[in-house]
Amino acid sequence: MSRYFQVGERVLWNPSNGVAELFVTTAEALVPFAGRSTGIGPMVDDEYEVDPVMLSAYVDELVGRYRSSTHRILRSLGCRQEMCHQPRTSVFGQVSGKVRT
């Protein structure tokens, strides 16, 4: 079983149920830290509708706070060194482009 994250009919990601639940739960837990909504709508029929503008703003806020921090503990909660210091590309830069039928 799996869940779909999509914009309209465009499938962005199709992880397993457990991974999808972990992702959404983690994203929601960071909403107070980001100060804005994730842009991921409620699950309906195993699908999450994604607002790409809102999700991009949410991610930009989190990445900005991470990059501007010098707090060692906060920085340790982020990603690995080689991942976090690469130029940032769009959240949707590598979507599958598949349309679910």
mmCIF file of N, CA, C and O in Angstrom:
data_model
loop_
_atom_site.group_PDB
_atom_site.id
_atom_site.type_symbol
_atom_site.label_atom_id
_atom_site.label_comp_id
_atom_site.label_asym_id
_atom_site.label_seq_id
_atom_site.Cartn_x
_atom_site.Cartn_y
_atom_site.Cartn_z
ATOM 1 N N MET A 1 0.843 -1.176 0.000
ATOM 2 C CA MET A 1 0.000 0.000 0.000
ATOM 3 C C MET A 1 0.888 1.239 0.000
ATOM 4 O O MET A 1 1.980 1.234 0.541
ATOM 5 N N SER A 2 0.357 2.289 -0.577
ATOM 6 C CA SER A 2 1.121 3.527 -0.627
ATOM 7 C C SER A 2 0.165 4.719 -0.670
ATOM 8 O O SER A 2 -1.048 4.559 -0.787
ATOM 9 N N ARG A 3 0.760 5.873 -0.576
ATOM 10 C CA ARG A 3 -0.003 7.122 -0.615
ATOM 11 C C ARG A 3 0.577 8.013 -1.697
ATOM 12 O O ARG A 3 1.754 7.916 -2.044
ATOM 13 N N TYR A 4 -0.259 8.892 -2.201
ATOM 14 C CA TYR A 4 0.143 9.794 -3.274
ATOM 15 C C TYR A 4 0.199 11.230 -2.776
ATOM 16 O O TYR A 4 -0.741 11.701 -2.142
ATOM 17 N N PHE A 5 1.293 11.903 -3.084
ATOM 18 C CA PHE A 5 1.415 13.339 -2.875
ATOM 19 C C PHE A 5 1.335 13.916 -4.276
ATOM 20 O O PHE A 5 2.139 13.547 -5.144
ATOM 21 N N GLN A 6 0.376 14.789 -4.493
ATOM 22 C CA GLN A 6 0.179 15.266 -5.855
ATOM 23 C C GLN A 6 -0.315 16.696 -5.914
ATOM 24 O O GLN A 6 -0.853 17.228 -4.946
ATOM 25 N N VAL A 7 -0.100 17.289 -7.083
ATOM 26 C CA VAL A 7 -0.645 18.603 -7.424
ATOM 27 C C VAL A 7 -1.601 18.322 -8.576
ATOM 28 O O VAL A 7 -1.161 17.961 -9.669
ATOM 29 N N GLY A 8 -2.893 18.427 -8.282
ATOM 30 C CA GLY A 8 -3.874 18.027 -9.289
ATOM 31 C C GLY A 8 -3.702 16.549 -9.582
ATOM 32 O O GLY A 8 -3.693 15.721 -8.681
ATOM 33 N N GLU A 9 -3.487 16.216 -10.834
ATOM 34 C CA GLU A 9 -3.282 14.824 -11.224
ATOM 35 C C GLU A 9 -1.803 14.459 -11.338
ATOM 36 O O GLU A 9 -1.463 13.315 -11.597
ATOM 37 N N ARG A 10 -0.922 15.433 -11.137
ATOM 38 C CA ARG A 10 0.522 15.185 -11.246
ATOM 39 C C ARG A 10 1.050 14.586 -9.938
ATOM 40 O O ARG A 10 1.015 15.232 -8.894
ATOM 41 N N VAL A 11 1.557 13.377 -10.025
ATOM 42 C CA VAL A 11 2.095 12.684 -8.860
ATOM 43 C C VAL A 11 3.514 13.186 -8.598
ATOM 44 O O VAL A 11 4.380 13.120 -9.474
ATOM 45 N N LEU A 12 3.725 13.701 -7.374
ATOM 46 C CA LEU A 12 5.046 14.174 -6.976
ATOM 47 C C LEU A 12 5.847 13.074 -6.311
ATOM 48 O O LEU A 12 7.061 12.987 -6.458
ATOM 49 N N TRP A 13 5.143 12.229 -5.542
ATOM 50 C CA TRP A 13 5.816 11.210 -4.740
ATOM 51 C C TRP A 13 4.795 10.167 -4.354
ATOM 52 O O TRP A 13 3.628 10.493 -4.098
ATOM 53 N N ASN A 14 5.202 8.914 -4.282
ATOM 54 C CA ASN A 14 4.304 7.813 -3.955
ATOM 55 C C ASN A 14 4.984 6.852 -2.981
ATOM 56 O O ASN A 14 5.324 5.733 -3.334
ATOM 57 N N PRO A 15 5.212 7.312 -1.721
ATOM 58 C CA PRO A 15 5.886 6.447 -0.743
ATOM 59 C C PRO A 15 4.917 5.446 -0.110
ATOM 60 O O PRO A 15 3.700 5.556 -0.256
ATOM 61 N N SER A 16 5.490 4.522 0.631
ATOM 62 C CA SER A 16 4.675 3.572 1.383
ATOM 63 C C SER A 16 3.864 4.322 2.440
ATOM 64 O O SER A 16 4.175 5.464 2.789
ATOM 65 N N ASN A 17 2.838 3.679 2.957
ATOM 66 C CA ASN A 17 1.987 4.306 3.976
ATOM 67 C C ASN A 17 2.786 4.781 5.182
ATOM 68 O O ASN A 17 2.593 5.892 5.671
ATOM 69 N N GLY A 18 3.679 3.927 5.681
ATOM 70 C CA GLY A 18 4.455 4.281 6.866
ATOM 71 C C GLY A 18 5.368 5.472 6.636
ATOM 72 O O GLY A 18 5.468 6.370 7.478
ATOM 73 N N VAL A 19 6.036 5.504 5.500
ATOM 74 C CA VAL A 19 6.932 6.614 5.175
ATOM 75 C C VAL A 19 6.127 7.895 4.983
ATOM 76 O O VAL A 19 6.523 8.969 5.452
ATOM 77 N N ALA A 20 4.993 7.793 4.312
ATOM 78 C CA ALA A 20 4.139 8.972 4.108
ATOM 79 C C ALA A 20 3.665 9.537 5.444
ATOM 80 O O ALA A 20 3.699 10.750 5.665
ATOM 81 N N GLU A 21 3.243 8.657 6.348
ATOM 82 C CA GLU A 21 2.771 9.108 7.658
ATOM 83 C C GLU A 21 3.899 9.763 8.458
ATOM 84 O O GLU A 21 3.703 10.805 9.088
ATOM 85 N N LEU A 22 5.085 9.168 8.413
ATOM 86 C CA LEU A 22 6.231 9.754 9.101
ATOM 87 C C LEU A 22 6.568 11.129 8.529
ATOM 88 O O LEU A 22 6.811 12.082 9.266
ATOM 89 N N PHE A 23 6.556 11.259 7.216
ATOM 90 C CA PHE A 23 6.855 12.524 6.561
ATOM 91 C C PHE A 23 5.857 13.613 6.955
ATOM 92 O O PHE A 23 6.242 14.706 7.366
ATOM 93 N N VAL A 24 4.571 13.310 6.854
ATOM 94 C CA VAL A 24 3.533 14.301 7.161
ATOM 95 C C VAL A 24 3.566 14.667 8.644
ATOM 96 O O VAL A 24 3.472 15.849 8.998
ATOM 97 N N THR A 25 3.727 13.683 9.501
ATOM 98 C CA THR A 25 3.780 13.942 10.946
ATOM 99 C C THR A 25 4.985 14.820 11.295
ATOM 100 O O THR A 25 4.869 15.767 12.084
ATOM 101 N N THR A 26 6.124 14.528 10.702
ATOM 102 C CA THR A 26 7.322 15.328 10.948
ATOM 103 C C THR A 26 7.150 16.747 10.413
ATOM 104 O O THR A 26 7.498 17.718 11.094
ATOM 105 N N ALA A 27 6.613 16.867 9.215
ATOM 106 C CA ALA A 27 6.384 18.196 8.631
ATOM 107 C C ALA A 27 5.439 19.014 9.513
ATOM 108 O O ALA A 27 5.692 20.197 9.780
ATOM 109 N N GLU A 28 4.375 18.399 9.988
ATOM 110 C CA GLU A 28 3.418 19.110 10.849
ATOM 111 C C GLU A 28 4.060 19.511 12.181
ATOM 112 O O GLU A 28 3.756 20.568 12.730
ATOM 113 N N ALA A 29 4.951 18.663 12.689
ATOM 114 C CA ALA A 29 5.614 18.983 13.952
ATOM 115 C C ALA A 29 6.501 20.223 13.828
ATOM 116 O O ALA A 29 6.730 20.925 14.818
ATOM 117 N N LEU A 30 6.977 20.513 12.626
ATOM 118 C CA LEU A 30 7.849 21.667 12.410
ATOM 119 C C LEU A 30 7.089 22.953 12.055
ATOM 120 O O LEU A 30 7.700 24.008 11.917
ATOM 121 N N VAL A 31 5.768 22.870 11.932
ATOM 122 C CA VAL A 31 4.964 24.056 11.602
ATOM 123 C C VAL A 31 5.182 25.196 12.601
ATOM 124 O O VAL A 31 5.409 26.338 12.184
ATOM 125 N N PRO A 32 5.156 24.959 13.914
ATOM 126 C CA PRO A 32 5.395 26.074 14.844
ATOM 127 C C PRO A 32 6.789 26.701 14.677
ATOM 128 O O PRO A 32 6.952 27.902 14.812
ATOM 129 N N PHE A 33 7.772 25.886 14.359
ATOM 130 C CA PHE A 33 9.133 26.381 14.148
ATOM 131 C C PHE A 33 9.212 27.214 12.869
ATOM 132 O O PHE A 33 9.863 28.260 12.829
ATOM 133 N N ALA A 34 8.529 26.764 11.824
ATOM 134 C CA ALA A 34 8.538 27.472 10.536
ATOM 135 C C ALA A 34 7.624 28.690 10.549
ATOM 136 O O ALA A 34 7.826 29.629 9.801
ATOM 137 N N GLY A 35 6.586 28.626 11.380
ATOM 138 C CA GLY A 35 5.653 29.741 11.436
ATOM 139 C C GLY A 35 4.713 29.816 10.244
ATOM 140 O O GLY A 35 4.132 30.862 9.965
ATOM 141 N N ARG A 36 4.563 28.720 9.545
ATOM 142 C CA ARG A 36 3.650 28.671 8.390
ATOM 143 C C ARG A 36 3.227 27.236 8.108
ATOM 144 O O ARG A 36 3.886 26.302 8.558
ATOM 145 N N SER A 37 2.169 27.096 7.368
ATOM 146 C CA SER A 37 1.624 25.784 7.021
ATOM 147 C C SER A 37 2.557 25.047 6.063
ATOM 148 O O SER A 37 3.308 25.660 5.309
ATOM 149 N N THR A 38 2.454 23.730 6.071
ATOM 150 C CA THR A 38 3.275 22.904 5.189
ATOM 151 C C THR A 38 2.844 22.964 3.733
ATOM 152 O O THR A 38 3.642 22.698 2.842
ATOM 153 N N GLY A 39 1.586 23.246 3.501
ATOM 154 C CA GLY A 39 1.071 23.193 2.138
ATOM 155 C C GLY A 39 0.637 21.795 1.738
ATOM 156 O O GLY A 39 0.290 21.548 0.589
ATOM 157 N N ILE A 40 0.654 20.874 2.691
ATOM 158 C CA ILE A 40 0.206 19.504 2.438
ATOM 159 C C ILE A 40 -1.187 19.366 3.032
ATOM 160 O O ILE A 40 -1.369 19.510 4.235
ATOM 161 N N GLY A 41 -2.149 19.117 2.174
ATOM 162 C CA GLY A 41 -3.531 19.012 2.623
ATOM 163 C C GLY A 41 -3.794 17.710 3.357
ATOM 164 O O GLY A 41 -2.933 16.823 3.409
ATOM 165 N N PRO A 42 -4.987 17.569 3.925
ATOM 166 C CA PRO A 42 -5.332 16.332 4.634
ATOM 167 C C PRO A 42 -5.416 15.158 3.655
ATOM 168 O O PRO A 42 -5.691 15.344 2.469
ATOM 169 N N MET A 43 -5.170 13.967 4.169
ATOM 170 C CA MET A 43 -5.248 12.781 3.324
ATOM 171 C C MET A 43 -6.711 12.472 3.005
ATOM 172 O O MET A 43 -7.559 12.436 3.896
ATOM 173 N N VAL A 44 -6.989 12.265 1.728
ATOM 174 C CA VAL A 44 -8.308 11.862 1.264
ATOM 175 C C VAL A 44 -8.094 10.721 0.274
ATOM 176 O O VAL A 44 -7.409 10.896 -0.742
ATOM 177 N N ASP A 45 -8.655 9.573 0.580
ATOM 178 C CA ASP A 45 -8.519 8.399 -0.297
ATOM 179 C C ASP A 45 -7.063 8.089 -0.633
ATOM 180 O O ASP A 45 -6.707 7.888 -1.805
ATOM 181 N N ASP A 46 -6.201 8.068 0.374
ATOM 182 C CA ASP A 46 -4.770 7.774 0.219
ATOM 183 C C ASP A 46 -4.016 8.810 -0.612
ATOM 184 O O ASP A 46 -2.974 8.517 -1.185
ATOM 185 N N GLU A 47 -4.551 10.018 -0.693
ATOM 186 C CA GLU A 47 -3.907 11.083 -1.465
ATOM 187 C C GLU A 47 -3.765 12.346 -0.624
ATOM 188 O O GLU A 47 -4.675 12.695 0.137
ATOM 189 N N TYR A 48 -2.624 13.009 -0.779
ATOM 190 C CA TYR A 48 -2.395 14.317 -0.176
ATOM 191 C C TYR A 48 -2.273 15.324 -1.310
ATOM 192 O O TYR A 48 -1.418 15.159 -2.189
ATOM 193 N N GLU A 49 -3.105 16.323 -1.306
ATOM 194 C CA GLU A 49 -2.987 17.398 -2.287
ATOM 195 C C GLU A 49 -1.952 18.383 -1.758
ATOM 196 O O GLU A 49 -2.014 18.811 -0.607
ATOM 197 N N VAL A 50 -0.992 18.732 -2.599
ATOM 198 C CA VAL A 50 0.104 19.620 -2.211
ATOM 199 C C VAL A 50 -0.082 20.969 -2.883
ATOM 200 O O VAL A 50 -0.330 21.044 -4.090
ATOM 201 N N ASP A 51 0.038 22.026 -2.091
ATOM 202 C CA ASP A 51 0.068 23.384 -2.630
ATOM 203 C C ASP A 51 1.550 23.719 -2.809
ATOM 204 O O ASP A 51 2.256 23.944 -1.819
ATOM 205 N N PRO A 52 2.055 23.741 -4.047
ATOM 206 C CA PRO A 52 3.489 23.912 -4.256
ATOM 207 C C PRO A 52 4.030 25.259 -3.771
ATOM 208 O O PRO A 52 5.164 25.337 -3.298
ATOM 209 N N VAL A 53 3.234 26.299 -3.831
ATOM 210 C CA VAL A 53 3.684 27.616 -3.367
ATOM 211 C C VAL A 53 3.844 27.604 -1.849
ATOM 212 O O VAL A 53 4.859 28.060 -1.306
ATOM 213 N N MET A 54 2.851 27.059 -1.161
ATOM 214 C CA MET A 54 2.925 26.992 0.301
ATOM 215 C C MET A 54 4.038 26.063 0.768
ATOM 216 O O MET A 54 4.773 26.386 1.708
ATOM 217 N N LEU A 55 4.189 24.897 0.124
ATOM 218 C CA LEU A 55 5.239 23.964 0.517
ATOM 219 C C LEU A 55 6.618 24.580 0.285
ATOM 220 O O LEU A 55 7.507 24.466 1.125
ATOM 221 N N SER A 56 6.785 25.255 -0.825
ATOM 222 C CA SER A 56 8.061 25.898 -1.116
ATOM 223 C C SER A 56 8.390 26.967 -0.072
ATOM 224 O O SER A 56 9.535 27.058 0.404
ATOM 225 N N ALA A 57 7.401 27.770 0.321
ATOM 226 C CA ALA A 57 7.615 28.798 1.346
ATOM 227 C C ALA A 57 7.968 28.158 2.694
ATOM 228 O O ALA A 57 8.835 28.655 3.411
ATOM 229 N N TYR A 58 7.297 27.069 3.008
ATOM 230 C CA TYR A 58 7.563 26.329 4.254
ATOM 231 C C TYR A 58 9.007 25.814 4.266
ATOM 232 O O TYR A 58 9.747 26.015 5.227
ATOM 233 N N VAL A 59 9.410 25.163 3.194
ATOM 234 C CA VAL A 59 10.769 24.623 3.102
ATOM 235 C C VAL A 59 11.793 25.750 3.117
ATOM 236 O O VAL A 59 12.817 25.663 3.801
ATOM 237 N N ASP A 60 11.531 26.825 2.377
ATOM 238 C CA ASP A 60 12.450 27.973 2.363
ATOM 239 C C ASP A 60 12.658 28.533 3.770
ATOM 240 O O ASP A 60 13.777 28.888 4.145
ATOM 241 N N GLU A 61 11.585 28.622 4.542
ATOM 242 C CA GLU A 61 11.687 29.140 5.907
ATOM 243 C C GLU A 61 12.556 28.226 6.773
ATOM 244 O O GLU A 61 13.428 28.688 7.512
ATOM 245 N N LEU A 62 12.316 26.928 6.690
ATOM 246 C CA LEU A 62 13.103 25.982 7.486
ATOM 247 C C LEU A 62 14.572 25.989 7.074
ATOM 248 O O LEU A 62 15.461 26.019 7.925
ATOM 249 N N VAL A 63 14.824 25.984 5.787
ATOM 250 C CA VAL A 63 16.206 25.998 5.298
ATOM 251 C C VAL A 63 16.888 27.308 5.690
ATOM 252 O O VAL A 63 18.045 27.311 6.135
ATOM 253 N N GLY A 64 16.177 28.414 5.567
ATOM 254 C CA GLY A 64 16.742 29.705 5.954
ATOM 255 C C GLY A 64 17.101 29.765 7.424
ATOM 256 O O GLY A 64 18.171 30.264 7.792
ATOM 257 N N ARG A 65 16.218 29.255 8.259
ATOM 258 C CA ARG A 65 16.500 29.248 9.703
ATOM 259 C C ARG A 65 17.680 28.339 10.014
ATOM 260 O O ARG A 65 18.524 28.675 10.838
ATOM 261 N N TYR A 66 17.741 27.221 9.351
ATOM 262 C CA TYR A 66 18.856 26.299 9.560
ATOM 263 C C TYR A 66 20.173 26.956 9.139
ATOM 264 O O TYR A 66 21.149 26.961 9.874
ATOM 265 N N ARG A 67 20.193 27.507 7.938
ATOM 266 C CA ARG A 67 21.425 28.094 7.407
ATOM 267 C C ARG A 67 21.891 29.321 8.169
ATOM 268 O O ARG A 67 23.078 29.605 8.223
ATOM 269 N N SER A 68 20.962 30.069 8.744
ATOM 270 C CA SER A 68 21.354 31.285 9.453
ATOM 271 C C SER A 68 21.737 31.027 10.909
ATOM 272 O O SER A 68 22.247 31.916 11.581
ATOM 273 N N SER A 69 21.528 29.816 11.379
ATOM 274 C CA SER A 69 21.823 29.496 12.771
ATOM 275 C C SER A 69 23.280 29.079 12.955
ATOM 276 O O SER A 69 23.857 28.396 12.111
ATOM 277 N N THR A 70 23.840 29.492 14.083
ATOM 278 C CA THR A 70 25.173 29.018 14.461
ATOM 279 C C THR A 70 25.082 28.095 15.679
ATOM 280 O O THR A 70 26.102 27.667 16.194
ATOM 281 N N HIS A 71 23.859 27.791 16.089
ATOM 282 C CA HIS A 71 23.651 26.926 17.250
ATOM 283 C C HIS A 71 24.001 25.487 16.879
ATOM 284 O O HIS A 71 23.400 24.889 15.989
ATOM 285 N N ARG A 72 24.984 24.932 17.587
ATOM 286 C CA ARG A 72 25.499 23.605 17.237
ATOM 287 C C ARG A 72 24.439 22.511 17.335
ATOM 288 O O ARG A 72 24.398 21.600 16.502
ATOM 289 N N ILE A 73 23.593 22.582 18.329
ATOM 290 C CA ILE A 73 22.568 21.541 18.487
ATOM 291 C C ILE A 73 21.526 21.658 17.377
ATOM 292 O O ILE A 73 21.155 20.660 16.761
ATOM 293 N N LEU A 74 21.066 22.870 17.120
ATOM 294 C CA LEU A 74 20.105 23.072 16.032
ATOM 295 C C LEU A 74 20.704 22.577 14.716
ATOM 296 O O LEU A 74 20.048 21.866 13.954
ATOM 297 N N ARG A 75 21.936 22.919 14.458
ATOM 298 C CA ARG A 75 22.595 22.499 13.217
ATOM 299 C C ARG A 75 22.734 20.977 13.159
ATOM 300 O O ARG A 75 22.635 20.391 12.082
ATOM 301 N N SER A 76 22.933 20.330 14.302
ATOM 302 C CA SER A 76 23.078 18.878 14.305
ATOM 303 C C SER A 76 21.755 18.177 13.996
ATOM 304 O O SER A 76 21.750 17.022 13.585
ATOM 305 N N LEU A 77 20.646 18.869 14.179
ATOM 306 C CA LEU A 77 19.340 18.288 13.881
ATOM 307 C C LEU A 77 19.013 18.356 12.395
ATOM 308 O O LEU A 77 18.052 17.760 11.937
ATOM 309 N N GLY A 78 19.802 19.097 11.651
ATOM 310 C CA GLY A 78 19.584 19.255 10.210
ATOM 311 C C GLY A 78 20.096 18.051 9.444
ATOM 312 O O GLY A 78 20.159 16.936 9.942
ATOM 313 N N CYS A 79 20.518 18.289 8.246
ATOM 314 C CA CYS A 79 20.994 17.203 7.397
ATOM 315 C C CYS A 79 22.506 17.090 7.435
ATOM 316 O O CYS A 79 23.184 17.905 8.047
ATOM 317 N N ARG A 80 23.012 16.098 6.749
ATOM 318 C CA ARG A 80 24.451 15.871 6.715
ATOM 319 C C ARG A 80 25.156 17.034 6.033
ATOM 320 O O ARG A 80 24.607 17.686 5.155
ATOM 321 N N GLN A 81 26.381 17.268 6.413
ATOM 322 C CA GLN A 81 27.190 18.377 5.922
ATOM 323 C C GLN A 81 27.175 18.468 4.398
ATOM 324 O O GLN A 81 26.938 19.518 3.829
ATOM 325 N N GLU A 82 27.424 17.357 3.720
ATOM 326 C CA GLU A 82 27.529 17.405 2.259
ATOM 327 C C GLU A 82 26.204 17.726 1.583
ATOM 328 O O GLU A 82 26.167 18.207 0.466
ATOM 329 N N MET A 83 25.077 17.489 2.267
ATOM 330 C CA MET A 83 23.775 17.786 1.686
ATOM 331 C C MET A 83 23.355 19.222 1.931
ATOM 332 O O MET A 83 22.742 19.845 1.075
ATOM 333 N N CYS A 84 23.652 19.758 3.084
ATOM 334 C CA CYS A 84 23.134 21.057 3.478
ATOM 335 C C CYS A 84 23.875 22.227 2.876
ATOM 336 O O CYS A 84 23.372 23.328 2.884
ATOM 337 N N HIS A 85 25.042 22.017 2.360
ATOM 338 C CA HIS A 85 25.816 23.138 1.862
ATOM 339 C C HIS A 85 25.893 23.166 0.347
ATOM 340 O O HIS A 85 26.734 23.823 -0.223
ATOM 341 N N GLN A 86 24.983 22.458 -0.294
ATOM 342 C CA GLN A 86 24.875 22.504 -1.742
ATOM 343 C C GLN A 86 23.919 23.624 -2.121
ATOM 344 O O GLN A 86 23.024 23.975 -1.356
ATOM 345 N N PRO A 87 24.063 24.203 -3.310
ATOM 346 C CA PRO A 87 23.086 25.209 -3.748
ATOM 347 C C PRO A 87 21.695 24.592 -3.750
ATOM 348 O O PRO A 87 21.514 23.461 -4.187
ATOM 349 N N ARG A 88 20.728 25.324 -3.241
ATOM 350 C CA ARG A 88 19.361 24.810 -3.136
ATOM 351 C C ARG A 88 18.652 24.920 -4.470
ATOM 352 O O ARG A 88 18.698 25.941 -5.120
ATOM 353 N N THR A 89 17.991 23.846 -4.849
ATOM 354 C CA THR A 89 17.153 23.872 -6.038
ATOM 355 C C THR A 89 15.710 23.795 -5.585
ATOM 356 O O THR A 89 15.423 23.546 -4.425
ATOM 357 N N SER A 90 14.815 23.980 -6.495
ATOM 358 C CA SER A 90 13.396 23.941 -6.188
ATOM 359 C C SER A 90 13.006 22.613 -5.567
ATOM 360 O O SER A 90 13.539 21.560 -5.928
ATOM 361 N N VAL A 91 12.050 22.678 -4.646
ATOM 362 C CA VAL A 91 11.499 21.469 -4.037
ATOM 363 C C VAL A 91 10.959 20.549 -5.125
ATOM 364 O O VAL A 91 11.022 19.341 -5.025
ATOM 365 N N PHE A 92 10.470 21.134 -6.201
ATOM 366 C CA PHE A 92 9.845 20.361 -7.264
ATOM 367 C C PHE A 92 10.758 20.173 -8.467
ATOM 368 O O PHE A 92 10.314 19.846 -9.543
ATOM 369 N N GLY A 93 12.068 20.344 -8.271
ATOM 370 C CA GLY A 93 13.013 20.237 -9.368
ATOM 371 C C GLY A 93 13.117 18.841 -9.947
ATOM 372 O O GLY A 93 13.469 18.675 -11.095
ATOM 373 N N GLN A 94 12.801 17.807 -9.187
ATOM 374 C CA GLN A 94 12.959 16.451 -9.672
ATOM 375 C C GLN A 94 11.697 15.633 -9.397
ATOM 376 O O GLN A 94 11.757 14.567 -8.809
ATOM 377 N N VAL A 95 10.563 16.111 -9.830
ATOM 378 C CA VAL A 95 9.318 15.365 -9.628
ATOM 379 C C VAL A 95 9.186 14.303 -10.714
ATOM 380 O O VAL A 95 9.777 14.411 -11.788
ATOM 381 N N SER A 96 8.392 13.307 -10.418
ATOM 382 C CA SER A 96 8.266 12.194 -11.343
ATOM 383 C C SER A 96 7.559 12.580 -12.634
ATOM 384 O O SER A 96 7.840 12.023 -13.689
ATOM 385 N N GLY A 97 6.589 13.484 -12.550
ATOM 386 C CA GLY A 97 5.845 13.888 -13.738
ATOM 387 C C GLY A 97 4.812 12.870 -14.162
ATOM 388 O O GLY A 97 4.156 13.038 -15.169
ATOM 389 N N LYS A 98 4.682 11.780 -13.425
ATOM 390 C CA LYS A 98 3.712 10.763 -13.776
ATOM 391 C C LYS A 98 2.302 11.237 -13.459
ATOM 392 O O LYS A 98 2.077 11.884 -12.457
ATOM 393 N N VAL A 99 1.394 10.879 -14.286
ATOM 394 C CA VAL A 99 -0.018 11.163 -14.030
ATOM 395 C C VAL A 99 -0.666 9.861 -13.636
ATOM 396 O O VAL A 99 -0.551 8.855 -14.341
ATOM 397 N N ARG A 100 -1.307 9.888 -12.503
ATOM 398 C CA ARG A 100 -1.957 8.676 -12.001
ATOM 399 C C ARG A 100 -3.251 8.467 -12.742
ATOM 400 O O ARG A 100 -4.060 9.363 -12.899
ATOM 401 N N THR A 101 -3.469 7.256 -13.195
ATOM 402 C CA THR A 101 -4.719 6.953 -13.907
ATOM 403 C C THR A 101 -5.575 6.022 -13.103
ATOM 404 O O THR A 101 -5.158 5.405 -12.180
#
